[in-house]
Short mmCIF file of C-alpha atoms and ligand atoms in Angstrom, two decimals:
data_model
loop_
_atom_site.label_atom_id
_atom_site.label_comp_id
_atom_site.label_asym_id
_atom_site.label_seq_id
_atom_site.Cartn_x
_atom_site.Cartn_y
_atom_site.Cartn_z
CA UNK A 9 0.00 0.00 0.00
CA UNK A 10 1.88 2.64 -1.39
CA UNK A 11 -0.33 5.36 -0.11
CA UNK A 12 -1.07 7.08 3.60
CA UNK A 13 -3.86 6.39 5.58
CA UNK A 14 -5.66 9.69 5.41
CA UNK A 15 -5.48 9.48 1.45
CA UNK A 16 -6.85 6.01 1.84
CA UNK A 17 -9.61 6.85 4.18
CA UNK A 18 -11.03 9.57 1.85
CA UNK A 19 -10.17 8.24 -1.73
CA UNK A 20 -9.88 4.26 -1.39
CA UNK A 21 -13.16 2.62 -3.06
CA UNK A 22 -14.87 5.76 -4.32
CA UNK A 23 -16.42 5.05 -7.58
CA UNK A 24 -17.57 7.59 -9.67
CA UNK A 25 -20.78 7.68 -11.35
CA UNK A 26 -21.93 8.83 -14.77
CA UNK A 27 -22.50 12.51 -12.90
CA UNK A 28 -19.07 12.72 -11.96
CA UNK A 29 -19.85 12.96 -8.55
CA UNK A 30 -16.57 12.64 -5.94
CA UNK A 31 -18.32 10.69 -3.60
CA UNK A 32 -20.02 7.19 -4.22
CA UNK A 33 -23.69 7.50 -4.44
CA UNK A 34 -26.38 6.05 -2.48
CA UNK A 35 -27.49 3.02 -4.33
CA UNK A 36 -30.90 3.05 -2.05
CA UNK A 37 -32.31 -0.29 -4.09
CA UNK A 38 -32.94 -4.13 -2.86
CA UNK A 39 -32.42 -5.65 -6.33
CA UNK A 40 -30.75 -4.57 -9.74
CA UNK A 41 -32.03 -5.40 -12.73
CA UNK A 42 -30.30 -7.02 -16.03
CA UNK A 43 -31.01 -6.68 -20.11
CA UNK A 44 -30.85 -10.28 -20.59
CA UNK A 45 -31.19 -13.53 -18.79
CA UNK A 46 -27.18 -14.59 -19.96
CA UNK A 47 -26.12 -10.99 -18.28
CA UNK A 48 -28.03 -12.40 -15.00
CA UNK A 49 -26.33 -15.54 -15.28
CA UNK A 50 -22.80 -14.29 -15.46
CA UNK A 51 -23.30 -12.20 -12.54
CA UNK A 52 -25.24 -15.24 -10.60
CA UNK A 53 -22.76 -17.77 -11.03
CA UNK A 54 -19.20 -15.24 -10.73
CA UNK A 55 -17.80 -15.04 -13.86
CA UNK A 56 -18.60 -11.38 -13.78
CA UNK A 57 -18.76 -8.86 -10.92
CA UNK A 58 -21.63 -7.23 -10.60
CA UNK A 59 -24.71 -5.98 -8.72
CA UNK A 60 -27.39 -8.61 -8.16
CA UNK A 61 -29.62 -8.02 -4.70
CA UNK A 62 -28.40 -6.34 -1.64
CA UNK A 63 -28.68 -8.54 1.32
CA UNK A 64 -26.00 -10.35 -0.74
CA UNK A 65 -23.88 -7.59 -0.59
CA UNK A 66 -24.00 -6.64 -4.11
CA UNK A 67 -24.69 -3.32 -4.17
CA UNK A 68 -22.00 -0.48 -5.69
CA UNK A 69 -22.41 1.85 -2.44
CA UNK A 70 -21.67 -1.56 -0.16
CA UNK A 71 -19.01 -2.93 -2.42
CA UNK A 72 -17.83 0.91 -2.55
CA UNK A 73 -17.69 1.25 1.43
CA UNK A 74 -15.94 -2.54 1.87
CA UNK A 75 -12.94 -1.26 -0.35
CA UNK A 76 -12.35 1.51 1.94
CA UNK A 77 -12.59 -0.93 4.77
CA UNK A 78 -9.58 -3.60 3.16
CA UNK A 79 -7.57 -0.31 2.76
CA UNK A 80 -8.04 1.16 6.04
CA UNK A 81 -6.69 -2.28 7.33
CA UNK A 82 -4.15 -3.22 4.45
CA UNK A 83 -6.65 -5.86 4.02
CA UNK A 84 -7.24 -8.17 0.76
CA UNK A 85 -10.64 -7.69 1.70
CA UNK A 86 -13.80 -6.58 3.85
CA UNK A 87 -16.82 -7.29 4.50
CA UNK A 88 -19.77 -5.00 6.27
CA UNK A 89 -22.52 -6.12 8.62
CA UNK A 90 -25.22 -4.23 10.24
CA UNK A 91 -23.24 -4.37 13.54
CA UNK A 92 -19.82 -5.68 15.42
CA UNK A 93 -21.50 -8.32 16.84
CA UNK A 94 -23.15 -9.13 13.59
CA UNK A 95 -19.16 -9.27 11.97
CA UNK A 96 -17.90 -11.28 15.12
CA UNK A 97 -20.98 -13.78 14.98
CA UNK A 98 -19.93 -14.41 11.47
CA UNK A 99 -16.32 -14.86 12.31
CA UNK A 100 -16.91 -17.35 15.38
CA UNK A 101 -19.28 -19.33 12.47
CA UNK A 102 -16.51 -19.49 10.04
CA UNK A 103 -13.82 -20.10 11.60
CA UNK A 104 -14.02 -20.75 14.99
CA UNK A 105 -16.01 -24.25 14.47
CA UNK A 106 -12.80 -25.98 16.22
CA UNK A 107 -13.11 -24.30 19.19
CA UNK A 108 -12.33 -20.41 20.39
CA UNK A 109 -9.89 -19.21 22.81
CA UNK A 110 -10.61 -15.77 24.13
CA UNK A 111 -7.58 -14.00 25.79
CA UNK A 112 -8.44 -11.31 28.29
CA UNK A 113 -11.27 -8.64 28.50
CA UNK A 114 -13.50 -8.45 26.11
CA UNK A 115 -16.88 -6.52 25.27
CA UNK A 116 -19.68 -7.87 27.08
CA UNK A 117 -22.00 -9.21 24.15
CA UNK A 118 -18.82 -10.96 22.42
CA UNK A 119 -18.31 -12.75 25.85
CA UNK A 120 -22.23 -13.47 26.33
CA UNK A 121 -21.72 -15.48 22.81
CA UNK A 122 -18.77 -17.06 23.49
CA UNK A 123 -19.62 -18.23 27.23
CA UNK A 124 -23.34 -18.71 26.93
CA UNK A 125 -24.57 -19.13 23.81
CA UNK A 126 -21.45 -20.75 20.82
CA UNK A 127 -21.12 -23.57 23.77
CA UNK A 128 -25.35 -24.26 22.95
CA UNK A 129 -24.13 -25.32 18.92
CA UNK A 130 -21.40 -27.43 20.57
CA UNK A 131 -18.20 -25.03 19.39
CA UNK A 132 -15.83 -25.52 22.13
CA UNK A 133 -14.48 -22.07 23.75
CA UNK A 134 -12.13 -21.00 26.52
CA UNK A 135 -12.12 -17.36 28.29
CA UNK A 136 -8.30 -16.62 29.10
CA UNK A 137 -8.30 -13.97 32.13
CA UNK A 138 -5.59 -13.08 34.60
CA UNK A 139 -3.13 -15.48 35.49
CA UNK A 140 -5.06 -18.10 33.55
CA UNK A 141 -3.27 -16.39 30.27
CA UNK A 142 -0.12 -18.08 30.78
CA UNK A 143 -1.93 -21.37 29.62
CA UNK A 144 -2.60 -19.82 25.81
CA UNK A 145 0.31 -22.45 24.82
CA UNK A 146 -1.46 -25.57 26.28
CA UNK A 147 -4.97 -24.48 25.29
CA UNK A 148 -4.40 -23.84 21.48
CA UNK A 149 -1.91 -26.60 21.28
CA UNK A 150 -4.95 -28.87 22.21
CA UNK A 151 -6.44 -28.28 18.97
CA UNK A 152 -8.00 -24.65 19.23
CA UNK A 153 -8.79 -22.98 15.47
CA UNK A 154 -8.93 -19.46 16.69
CA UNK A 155 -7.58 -17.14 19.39
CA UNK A 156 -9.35 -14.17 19.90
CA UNK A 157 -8.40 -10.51 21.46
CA UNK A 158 -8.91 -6.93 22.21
CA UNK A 159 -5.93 -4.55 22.56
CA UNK A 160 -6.35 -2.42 24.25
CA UNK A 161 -8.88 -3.91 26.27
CA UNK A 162 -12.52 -2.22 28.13
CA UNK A 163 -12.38 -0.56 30.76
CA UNK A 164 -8.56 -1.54 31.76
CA UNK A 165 -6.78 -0.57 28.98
CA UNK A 166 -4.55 -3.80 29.08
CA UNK A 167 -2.22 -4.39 25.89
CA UNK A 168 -1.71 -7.53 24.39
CA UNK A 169 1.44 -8.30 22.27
CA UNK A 170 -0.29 -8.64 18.75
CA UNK A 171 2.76 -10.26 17.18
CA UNK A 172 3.93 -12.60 19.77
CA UNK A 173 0.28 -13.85 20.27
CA UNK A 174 0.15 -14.68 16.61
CA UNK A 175 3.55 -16.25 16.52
CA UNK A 176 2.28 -18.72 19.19
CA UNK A 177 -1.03 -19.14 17.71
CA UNK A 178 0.22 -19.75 14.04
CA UNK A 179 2.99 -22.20 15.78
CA UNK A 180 -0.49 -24.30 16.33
CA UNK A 181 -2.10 -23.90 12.64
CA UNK A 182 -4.38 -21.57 14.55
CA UNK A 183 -5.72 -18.37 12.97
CA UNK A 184 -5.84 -14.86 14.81
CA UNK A 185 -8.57 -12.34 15.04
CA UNK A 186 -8.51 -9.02 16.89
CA UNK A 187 -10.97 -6.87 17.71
CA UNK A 188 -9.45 -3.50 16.82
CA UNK A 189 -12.86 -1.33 17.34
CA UNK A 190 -10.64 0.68 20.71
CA UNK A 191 -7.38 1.44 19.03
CA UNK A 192 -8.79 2.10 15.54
CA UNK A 193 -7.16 1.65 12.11
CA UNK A 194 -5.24 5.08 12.92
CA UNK A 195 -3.82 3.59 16.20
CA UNK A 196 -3.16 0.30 15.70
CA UNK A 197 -2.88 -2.36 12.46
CA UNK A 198 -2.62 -5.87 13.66
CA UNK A 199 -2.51 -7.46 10.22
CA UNK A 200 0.97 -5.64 9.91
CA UNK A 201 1.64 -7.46 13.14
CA UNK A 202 0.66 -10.72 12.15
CA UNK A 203 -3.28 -11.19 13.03
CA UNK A 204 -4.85 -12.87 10.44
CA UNK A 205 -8.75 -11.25 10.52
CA UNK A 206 -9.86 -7.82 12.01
CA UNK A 207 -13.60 -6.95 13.06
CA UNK A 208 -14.75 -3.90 13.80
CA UNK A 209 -17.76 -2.02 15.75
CA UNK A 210 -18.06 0.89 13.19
CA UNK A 211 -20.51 1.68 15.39
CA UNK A 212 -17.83 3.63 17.47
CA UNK A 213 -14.12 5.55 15.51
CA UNK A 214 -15.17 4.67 12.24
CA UNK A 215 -18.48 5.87 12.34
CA UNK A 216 -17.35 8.42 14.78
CA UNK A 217 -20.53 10.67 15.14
CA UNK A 218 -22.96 8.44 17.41
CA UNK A 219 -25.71 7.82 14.55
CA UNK A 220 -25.01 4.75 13.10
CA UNK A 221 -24.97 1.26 14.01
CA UNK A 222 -22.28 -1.09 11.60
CA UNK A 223 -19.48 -3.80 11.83
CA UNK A 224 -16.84 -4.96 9.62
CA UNK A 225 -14.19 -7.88 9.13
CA UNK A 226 -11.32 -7.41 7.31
CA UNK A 227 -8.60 -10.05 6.05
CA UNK A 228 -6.82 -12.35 3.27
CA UNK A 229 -9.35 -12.93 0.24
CA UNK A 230 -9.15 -16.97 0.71
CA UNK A 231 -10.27 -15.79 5.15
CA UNK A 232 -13.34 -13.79 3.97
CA UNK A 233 -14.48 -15.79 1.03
CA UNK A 234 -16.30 -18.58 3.30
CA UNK A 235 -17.58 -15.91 5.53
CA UNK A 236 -19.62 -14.52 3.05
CA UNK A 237 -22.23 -17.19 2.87
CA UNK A 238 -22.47 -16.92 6.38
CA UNK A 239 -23.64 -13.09 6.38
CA UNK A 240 -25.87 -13.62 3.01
CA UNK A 241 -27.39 -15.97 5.19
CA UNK A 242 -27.60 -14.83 8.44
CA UNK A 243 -28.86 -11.97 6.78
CA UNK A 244 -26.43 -9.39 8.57
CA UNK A 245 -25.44 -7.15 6.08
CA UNK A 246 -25.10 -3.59 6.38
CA UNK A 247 -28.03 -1.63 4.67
CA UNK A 248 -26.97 0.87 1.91
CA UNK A 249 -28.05 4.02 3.40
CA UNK A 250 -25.81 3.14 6.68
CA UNK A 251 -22.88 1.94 4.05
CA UNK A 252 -23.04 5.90 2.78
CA UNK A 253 -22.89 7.20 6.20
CA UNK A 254 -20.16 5.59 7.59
CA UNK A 255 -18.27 5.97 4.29
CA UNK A 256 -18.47 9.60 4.48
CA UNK A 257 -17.44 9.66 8.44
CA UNK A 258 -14.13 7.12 7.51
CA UNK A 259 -13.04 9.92 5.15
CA UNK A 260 -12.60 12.25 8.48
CA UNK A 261 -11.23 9.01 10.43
CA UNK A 262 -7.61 10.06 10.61
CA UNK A 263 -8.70 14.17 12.07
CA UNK A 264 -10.88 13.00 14.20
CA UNK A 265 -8.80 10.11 15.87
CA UNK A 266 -5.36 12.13 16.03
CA UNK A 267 -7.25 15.02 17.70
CA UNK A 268 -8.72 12.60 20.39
CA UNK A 269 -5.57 10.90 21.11
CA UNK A 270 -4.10 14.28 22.12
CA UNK A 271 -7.11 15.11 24.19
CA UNK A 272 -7.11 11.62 26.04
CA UNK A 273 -3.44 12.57 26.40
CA UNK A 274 -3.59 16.07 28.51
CA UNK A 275 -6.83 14.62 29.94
CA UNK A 276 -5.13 11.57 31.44
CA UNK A 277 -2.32 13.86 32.67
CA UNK A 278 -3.96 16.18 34.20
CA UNK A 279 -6.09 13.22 36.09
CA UNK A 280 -2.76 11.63 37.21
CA UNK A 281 -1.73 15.07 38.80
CA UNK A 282 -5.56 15.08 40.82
CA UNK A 283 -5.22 14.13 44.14
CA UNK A 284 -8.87 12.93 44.37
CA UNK A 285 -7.49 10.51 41.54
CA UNK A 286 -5.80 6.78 42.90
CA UNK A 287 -4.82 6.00 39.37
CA UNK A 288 -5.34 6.73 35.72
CA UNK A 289 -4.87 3.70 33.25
CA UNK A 290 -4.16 5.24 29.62
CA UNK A 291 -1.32 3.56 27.37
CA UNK A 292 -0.02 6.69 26.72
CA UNK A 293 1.36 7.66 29.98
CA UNK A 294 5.06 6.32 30.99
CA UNK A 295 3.88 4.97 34.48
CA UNK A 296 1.24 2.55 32.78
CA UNK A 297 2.39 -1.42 33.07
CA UNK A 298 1.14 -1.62 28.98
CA UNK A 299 2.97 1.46 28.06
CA UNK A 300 6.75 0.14 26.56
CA UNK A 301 3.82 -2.44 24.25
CA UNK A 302 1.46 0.31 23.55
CA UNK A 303 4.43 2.62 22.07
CA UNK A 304 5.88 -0.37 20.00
CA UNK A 305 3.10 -1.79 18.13
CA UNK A 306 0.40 1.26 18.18
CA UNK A 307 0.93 5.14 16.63
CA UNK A 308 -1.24 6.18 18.80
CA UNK A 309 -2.57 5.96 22.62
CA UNK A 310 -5.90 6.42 21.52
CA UNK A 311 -9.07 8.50 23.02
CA UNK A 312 -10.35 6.12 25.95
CA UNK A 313 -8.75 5.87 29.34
CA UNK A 314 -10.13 5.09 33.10
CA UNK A 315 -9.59 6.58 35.94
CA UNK A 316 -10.14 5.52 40.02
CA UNK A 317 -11.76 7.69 41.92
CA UNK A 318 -10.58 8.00 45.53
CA UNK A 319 -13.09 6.77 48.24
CA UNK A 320 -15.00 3.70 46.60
CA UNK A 321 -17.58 3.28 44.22
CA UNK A 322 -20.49 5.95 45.67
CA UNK A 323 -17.84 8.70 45.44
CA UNK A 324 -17.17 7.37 41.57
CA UNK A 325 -21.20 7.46 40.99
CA UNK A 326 -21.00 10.81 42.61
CA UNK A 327 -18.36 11.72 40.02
CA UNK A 328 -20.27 10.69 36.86
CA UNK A 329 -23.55 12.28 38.13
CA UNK A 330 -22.00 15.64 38.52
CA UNK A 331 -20.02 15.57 34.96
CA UNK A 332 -21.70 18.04 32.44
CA UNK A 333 -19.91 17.86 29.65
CA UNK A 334 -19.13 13.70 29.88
CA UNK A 335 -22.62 12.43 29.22
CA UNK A 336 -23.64 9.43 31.25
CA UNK A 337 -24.01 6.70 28.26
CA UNK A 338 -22.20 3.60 26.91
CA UNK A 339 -20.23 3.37 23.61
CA UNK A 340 -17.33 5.32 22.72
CA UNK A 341 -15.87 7.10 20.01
CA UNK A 342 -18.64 9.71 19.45
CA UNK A 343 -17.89 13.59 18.85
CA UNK A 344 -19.25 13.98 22.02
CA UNK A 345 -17.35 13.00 25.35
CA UNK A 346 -18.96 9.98 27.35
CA UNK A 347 -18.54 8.52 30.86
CA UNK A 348 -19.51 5.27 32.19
CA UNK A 349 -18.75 3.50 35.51
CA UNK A 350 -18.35 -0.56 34.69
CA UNK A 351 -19.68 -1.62 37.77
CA UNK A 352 -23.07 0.22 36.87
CA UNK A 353 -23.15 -0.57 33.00
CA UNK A 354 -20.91 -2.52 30.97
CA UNK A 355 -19.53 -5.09 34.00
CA UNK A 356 -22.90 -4.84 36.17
CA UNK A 357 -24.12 -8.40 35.33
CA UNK A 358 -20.58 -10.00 36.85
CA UNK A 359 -20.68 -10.67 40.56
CA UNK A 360 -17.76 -8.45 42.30
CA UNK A 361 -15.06 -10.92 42.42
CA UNK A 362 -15.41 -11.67 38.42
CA UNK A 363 -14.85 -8.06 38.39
CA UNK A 364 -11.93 -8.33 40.78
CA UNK A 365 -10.62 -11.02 38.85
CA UNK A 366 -10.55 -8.45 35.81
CA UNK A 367 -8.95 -5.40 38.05
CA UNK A 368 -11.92 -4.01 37.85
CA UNK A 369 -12.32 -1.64 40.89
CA UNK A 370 -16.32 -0.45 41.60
CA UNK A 371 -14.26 3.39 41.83
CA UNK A 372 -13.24 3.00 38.13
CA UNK A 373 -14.72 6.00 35.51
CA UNK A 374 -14.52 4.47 31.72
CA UNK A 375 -13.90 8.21 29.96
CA UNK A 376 -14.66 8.35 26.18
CA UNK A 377 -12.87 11.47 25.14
CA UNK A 378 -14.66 13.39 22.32
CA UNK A 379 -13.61 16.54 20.24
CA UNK A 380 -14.41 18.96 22.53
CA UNK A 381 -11.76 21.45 23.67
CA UNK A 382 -9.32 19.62 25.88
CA UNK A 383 -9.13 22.65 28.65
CA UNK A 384 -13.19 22.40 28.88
CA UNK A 385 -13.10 18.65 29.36
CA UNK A 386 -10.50 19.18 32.11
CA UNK A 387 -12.59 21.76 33.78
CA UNK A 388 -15.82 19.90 34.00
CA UNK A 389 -14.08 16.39 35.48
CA UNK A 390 -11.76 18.93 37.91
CA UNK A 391 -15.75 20.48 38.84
CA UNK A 392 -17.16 17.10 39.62
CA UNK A 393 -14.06 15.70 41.23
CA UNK A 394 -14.70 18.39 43.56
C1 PLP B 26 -19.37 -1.91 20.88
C2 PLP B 26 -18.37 -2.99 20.73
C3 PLP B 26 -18.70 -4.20 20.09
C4 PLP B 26 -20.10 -4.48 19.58
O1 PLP B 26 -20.45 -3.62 18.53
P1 PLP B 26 -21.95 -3.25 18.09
O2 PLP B 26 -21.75 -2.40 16.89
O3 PLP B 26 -22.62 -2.56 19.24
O4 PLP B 26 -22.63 -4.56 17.77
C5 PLP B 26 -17.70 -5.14 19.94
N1 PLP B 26 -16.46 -4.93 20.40
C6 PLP B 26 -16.11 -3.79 21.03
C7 PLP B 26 -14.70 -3.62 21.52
C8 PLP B 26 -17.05 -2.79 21.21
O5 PLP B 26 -16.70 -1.65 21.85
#
């Protein structure tokens, strides 16, 4: 890929149409139609590309948005579902059939499916936590087909060594997916590093604006061919109006990202200098156990970091009720700064010593730093901290 990111994420995929416009158009149609039954066929059974129906995929403004996607990875190819969980479902269908292993953290639904519900269709999977990591070797050398990550991870911001993981993994004839919807494309590439597949919620960076709803997968053409069956089936494709809004809010990824990374950056030092503050867990800060990783294999520290508030979890609540600029709400990524406390939201179904085992501390504050002026966000968190 001979060309930068930022001239990826606004050129890569456009197609123009007979109006010369810069920007792919909305293709806002279910089915395409065809002069002649041999021009059907040839687009039916491959030996042309071509639109055909879109639930299949085959639509210009989908096809259109999923060559952005490869490029924003480096990818052979992508494919785009009308969620992340919809793009991780697929990906545990195709190829995790041998059995998952799951190392760390992960985001709540993706651990519902692999504790509670991949086990009902008999797929084998194993949730690698703490201490318990140090057995990756033995687990995937018993026959595992895929290990799983996030880096960095929700809310703890733990970093996982993207290359070394795959060495071990690929040692096994295993394949390796990460989950790269927290660092972002701009932050982080782990196919560069050795992962095999990437999904995506485009739900949070790459939609970026709160107001859309999208997932992708991204990897080697021979990875993503079988998956496709599996989506056209499923029924899980993205819908063509959300494919043209998320295109158009990839083509400000790189802006947007670099501008919260510095943001997260004087946010989390500023909260490290607060003496109502026990700790702040960012990458980007020299004191953090993950930073030495972080710095090697990301560009970035990214916009999400958590800090612990002194005195316990009712002076944390405290904390998030007061905020004014730091809405109360899940998700991340948004223009618009958010705060969540995991013990109330995202970890509130695990009993306290699941969250223990996780160093998750009922004081913790999840921060989601928008693009709001850096000196404002620091004011309202210094108001509420008191
Ligand atoms: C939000 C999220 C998901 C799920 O994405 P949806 O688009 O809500 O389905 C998966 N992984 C991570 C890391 C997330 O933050």
């Amino acid at each position: 890929m001979s060309e930068g990111l930022a001239t990826r994420c606004v050129h890569a995929g456009e197609i123009d149409d007979a109006h010369g416009s810069p920007n792919t158009p909305l293709y806002n149609t279910t089915t395409f139609k065809f002069p002649s039954t041999a021009d059907l066929l040839d687009v039916v059974d491959g030996r042309k590309p071509g639109s055909l129906y879109t639930r299949y995929g085959l639509n210009p403004t989908i096809a259109s948005l999923e060559a952005k996607l490869a490029a924003l990875e480096g990818a052979g190819a992508a494919w785009a579902f009308c969620s992340g969980m919809a793009a991780e479902t697929a990906l545990f269908l195709t190829h995790g059939r041998k059995g998952i292993v799951c190392i760390g953290d992960a985001y709540g639904g993706t651990l519902e499916l692999l504790a509670a519900q991949l086990p009902l269709l008999g797929i084998p999977t194993h949730l690698l936590l703490g201490n318990d990591i140090g057995r990756l070797d033995e687990v995937v050398s018993a026959g595992v087909g895929l290990v799983f990550f996030e880096t960095p991870t929700n809310p703890t911001l733990e970093i996982f060594d993207i290359h070394a993981i795959a060495s071990l993994a690929h040692a096994h004839g295993a394949l390796v997916a990460v989950d790269n919807t927290f660092a972002s494309p701009v932050n982080q590439q782990p196919l560069a590093l050795g992962a095999d597949l990437v999904v995506h919620s485009c739900t949070k960076y790459l939609g970026g604006h709160s107001d859309l709803t999208a997932g992708a997968m991204m990897g080697a053409k021979e990875l993503l061919a079988p998956v496709w069956n599996w989506r056209k089936n499923l029924g899980t494709t993205i819908a063509p109006e959300i494919a043209a809004l998320l295109a158009r809010s990839i083509r400000t990824l790189p802006v947007r990202v670099q501008r919260q990374n510095a943001t997260a950056q004087a946010v989390a030092a500023a909260m490290a200098r607060h003496a109502r503050v026990a700790q702040v867990l960012y990458p980007g800060l020299s004191g953090f156990p993950g930073h030495a990783l972080a710095k090697k294999q990301m560009s970035g520290f990214g916009g999400m970091l958590t800090i612990e508030v002194r005195g316990g979890g009712e002076a944390a609540t405290r904390v998030a009720d007061r905020l004014k600029l730091f809405a109360l709400a899940p998700s991340l990524g948004g223009a618009e700064s958010l705060v969540t406390q995991p013990c109330t939201t995202t970890h509130h179904g695990l009993p306290p010593e699941e969250r223990a085992r996780r160093g998750i501390s009922d004081a913790m504050l999840r921060l989601s730093v928008g693009l709001e002026d850096a000196e404002d966000l620091i004011a309202d968190l210094n108001q509420a901290l008191g």
